[in-house]
Coordinates of C-alpha atoms in Angstrom, one line a residue:
M1 CA -30.9 28.5 89.9
E2 CA -28.5 30.8 88.1
Y3 CA -25.6 32.6 89.8
F4 CA -23.3 35.3 88.6
D5 CA -19.8 36.4 89.7
V6 CA -19.7 39.7 91.7
L7 CA -17.2 42.3 90.4
D8 CA -15.9 45.6 91.7
Q9 CA -16.0 48.9 89.9
N10 CA -12.8 48.0 88.1
R11 CA -14.4 44.7 86.9
I12 CA -12.2 42.7 89.2
S13 CA -13.8 39.6 90.8
L14 CA -14.7 39.9 94.4
N15 CA -14.4 36.1 94.6
Y16 CA -18.1 35.4 95.5
K17 CA -21.3 35.0 93.6
K18 CA -24.9 36.0 93.9
L19 CA -28.1 34.4 92.9
R20 CA -29.6 36.0 89.8
R21 CA -32.2 38.7 90.7
E22 CA -30.5 39.2 94.1
P23 CA -29.8 42.9 94.5
L24 CA -26.3 44.2 94.1
N25 CA -24.8 46.4 96.9
L26 CA -23.2 49.8 96.1
E27 CA -19.8 48.4 95.4
E28 CA -21.0 45.3 93.5
F29 CA -21.3 44.8 89.7
N30 CA -21.8 42.0 87.3
A31 CA -21.1 41.4 83.5
G32 CA -23.3 40.7 80.5
I33 CA -23.3 40.8 76.7
E34 CA -25.2 42.2 73.8
M35 CA -24.8 41.0 70.2
W36 CA -25.5 43.1 67.1
I37 CA -25.9 40.9 64.1
I38 CA -25.9 42.7 60.7
N39 CA -27.0 41.0 57.5
N40 CA -27.7 42.9 54.3
N41 CA -27.6 46.3 56.0
S42 CA -30.3 45.2 58.5
I43 CA -30.1 44.5 62.2
L44 CA -31.3 41.2 63.8
M45 CA -33.7 42.2 66.6
T46 CA -35.7 40.1 69.1
Q47 CA -38.9 41.0 70.8
R48 CA -39.0 40.5 74.6
S49 CA -41.4 38.1 76.1
K50 CA -44.5 39.7 77.7
T51 CA -43.4 38.3 81.1
K52 CA -40.1 40.2 81.2
S53 CA -39.3 43.8 82.0
H54 CA -39.9 46.0 78.9
P55 CA -42.5 43.5 77.7
G56 CA -43.0 43.4 74.0
Q57 CA -40.2 45.8 73.2
W58 CA -37.4 45.0 70.8
E59 CA -33.7 44.5 71.6
V60 CA -30.8 42.5 70.3
P61 CA -29.8 39.1 71.8
G62 CA -27.8 39.1 75.0
G63 CA -27.8 38.5 78.7
C64 CA -25.9 38.1 81.9
S65 CA -22.8 36.0 82.4
Q66 CA -23.1 33.1 84.8
A67 CA -20.8 32.3 87.6
G68 CA -17.4 31.0 86.4
E69 CA -18.3 31.7 82.7
S70 CA -16.0 33.7 80.4
I71 CA -17.5 36.5 78.4
I72 CA -16.9 34.6 75.2
N73 CA -18.8 31.6 76.5
T74 CA -21.6 34.0 77.6
V75 CA -22.0 35.1 74.0
K76 CA -22.1 31.5 72.7
R77 CA -24.6 30.4 75.4
E78 CA -26.9 33.4 75.2
L79 CA -27.1 33.3 71.3
N80 CA -27.8 29.5 71.4
E81 CA -30.4 29.8 74.2
E82 CA -32.3 32.8 72.9
I83 CA -32.3 32.2 69.1
G84 CA -30.9 28.7 68.7
I85 CA -27.9 29.7 66.6
T86 CA -24.4 28.4 67.4
F87 CA -21.5 30.9 67.1
S88 CA -17.8 30.2 67.0
Q89 CA -15.4 32.7 68.5
N90 CA -14.2 33.8 65.0
E91 CA -17.7 34.8 64.0
F92 CA -18.0 37.8 66.4
K93 CA -15.9 40.6 67.8
L94 CA -16.0 43.0 70.8
I95 CA -16.7 46.6 69.7
G96 CA -17.1 48.2 73.1
T97 CA -18.3 48.1 76.7
E98 CA -20.8 50.2 78.5
L99 CA -21.3 50.4 82.3
Y100 CA -25.1 50.3 82.5
K101 CA -26.3 50.7 86.0
K102 CA -24.6 47.8 87.8
Q103 CA -23.5 45.8 84.8
F104 CA -20.6 45.9 82.5
V105 CA -22.2 45.2 79.1
D106 CA -19.8 44.0 76.5
V107 CA -21.2 44.8 73.0
F108 CA -20.4 42.4 70.2
Y109 CA -20.8 42.6 66.5
S110 CA -21.2 39.8 63.9
E111 CA -22.0 39.5 60.2
K112 CA -22.8 35.8 60.5
L113 CA -25.5 35.0 57.9
I114 CA -28.7 34.1 59.8
K115 CA -31.8 32.6 58.2
L116 CA -34.8 33.4 60.3
Q117 CA -36.4 30.0 59.5
E118 CA -33.4 28.3 61.1
T119 CA -33.8 30.1 64.4
K120 CA -35.3 28.5 67.5
L121 CA -36.7 31.1 70.0
Q122 CA -36.5 30.6 73.7
T123 CA -40.1 31.5 74.4
E124 CA -39.6 32.5 78.0
E125 CA -37.3 35.2 76.7
V126 CA -38.1 35.9 73.1
E127 CA -41.5 36.3 71.5
N128 CA -40.4 37.2 67.9
I129 CA -37.4 37.8 65.7
K130 CA -36.8 39.9 62.6
F131 CA -34.3 41.8 60.6
V132 CA -34.8 45.5 60.7
T133 CA -34.0 48.1 58.0
K134 CA -33.0 51.7 58.8
E135 CA -36.5 52.8 58.0
E136 CA -38.1 50.2 60.3
F137 CA -35.6 51.0 63.1
E138 CA -36.4 54.7 62.9
K139 CA -40.2 53.9 63.1
M140 CA -39.6 51.5 66.0
K141 CA -37.5 54.2 67.7
N142 CA -40.1 56.9 67.2
N143 CA -42.8 54.6 68.6
N144 CA -40.8 53.7 71.7
E145 CA -40.7 50.0 70.7
I146 CA -36.9 49.6 71.4
V147 CA -35.6 48.9 74.9
P148 CA -34.1 52.3 75.9
S149 CA -30.7 50.9 77.1
V150 CA -30.4 49.0 73.8
L151 CA -31.1 52.1 71.8
N152 CA -28.5 54.0 73.9
R153 CA -25.9 51.4 73.1
F154 CA -26.8 51.5 69.4
N155 CA -26.2 55.3 69.5
L156 CA -22.8 54.7 71.3
F157 CA -21.5 52.0 68.9
K158 CA -23.4 52.5 65.6
T159 CA -20.2 53.6 63.8
K160 CA -18.7 50.2 64.5
L161 CA -21.7 48.2 63.1
N162 CA -20.7 48.4 59.4
L163 CA -24.2 49.7 58.5
N164 CA -24.7 52.0 55.5
W165 CA -27.3 54.1 57.3

């Protein structure tokens, strides 16, 4: 069972935890991360498993922090779990935070070189992985193939992604 720390609207710990999927009350929040990996002017995107919300849609790796876990350790764990790639702290940086519904989403950026053949997908979470060019991204956007909240964060932080789009 996975638990997360419960935070207030100022992101201060309320000193208790909740079971993942347990609803948050009005004054309760949690934290998570999202990682935008850019290689050769393309974005690494993952396709959500058909058993998850937004089944089959595309996003970037990320997820919820677990109880007692720092946000840096969340990045390392989520990237290793979802795509099987190990990151050290000097290989990514925080570019912003969005409060999305009841979660503080810390948005990270990396230019770590990723070879798709070296990834190992967590099949319960991720069905497919690919690098997406500007043209592919636009097509995916027009076909509603990108998770809406991920697309929103792209629009919020795209100037910090070092893309020549």
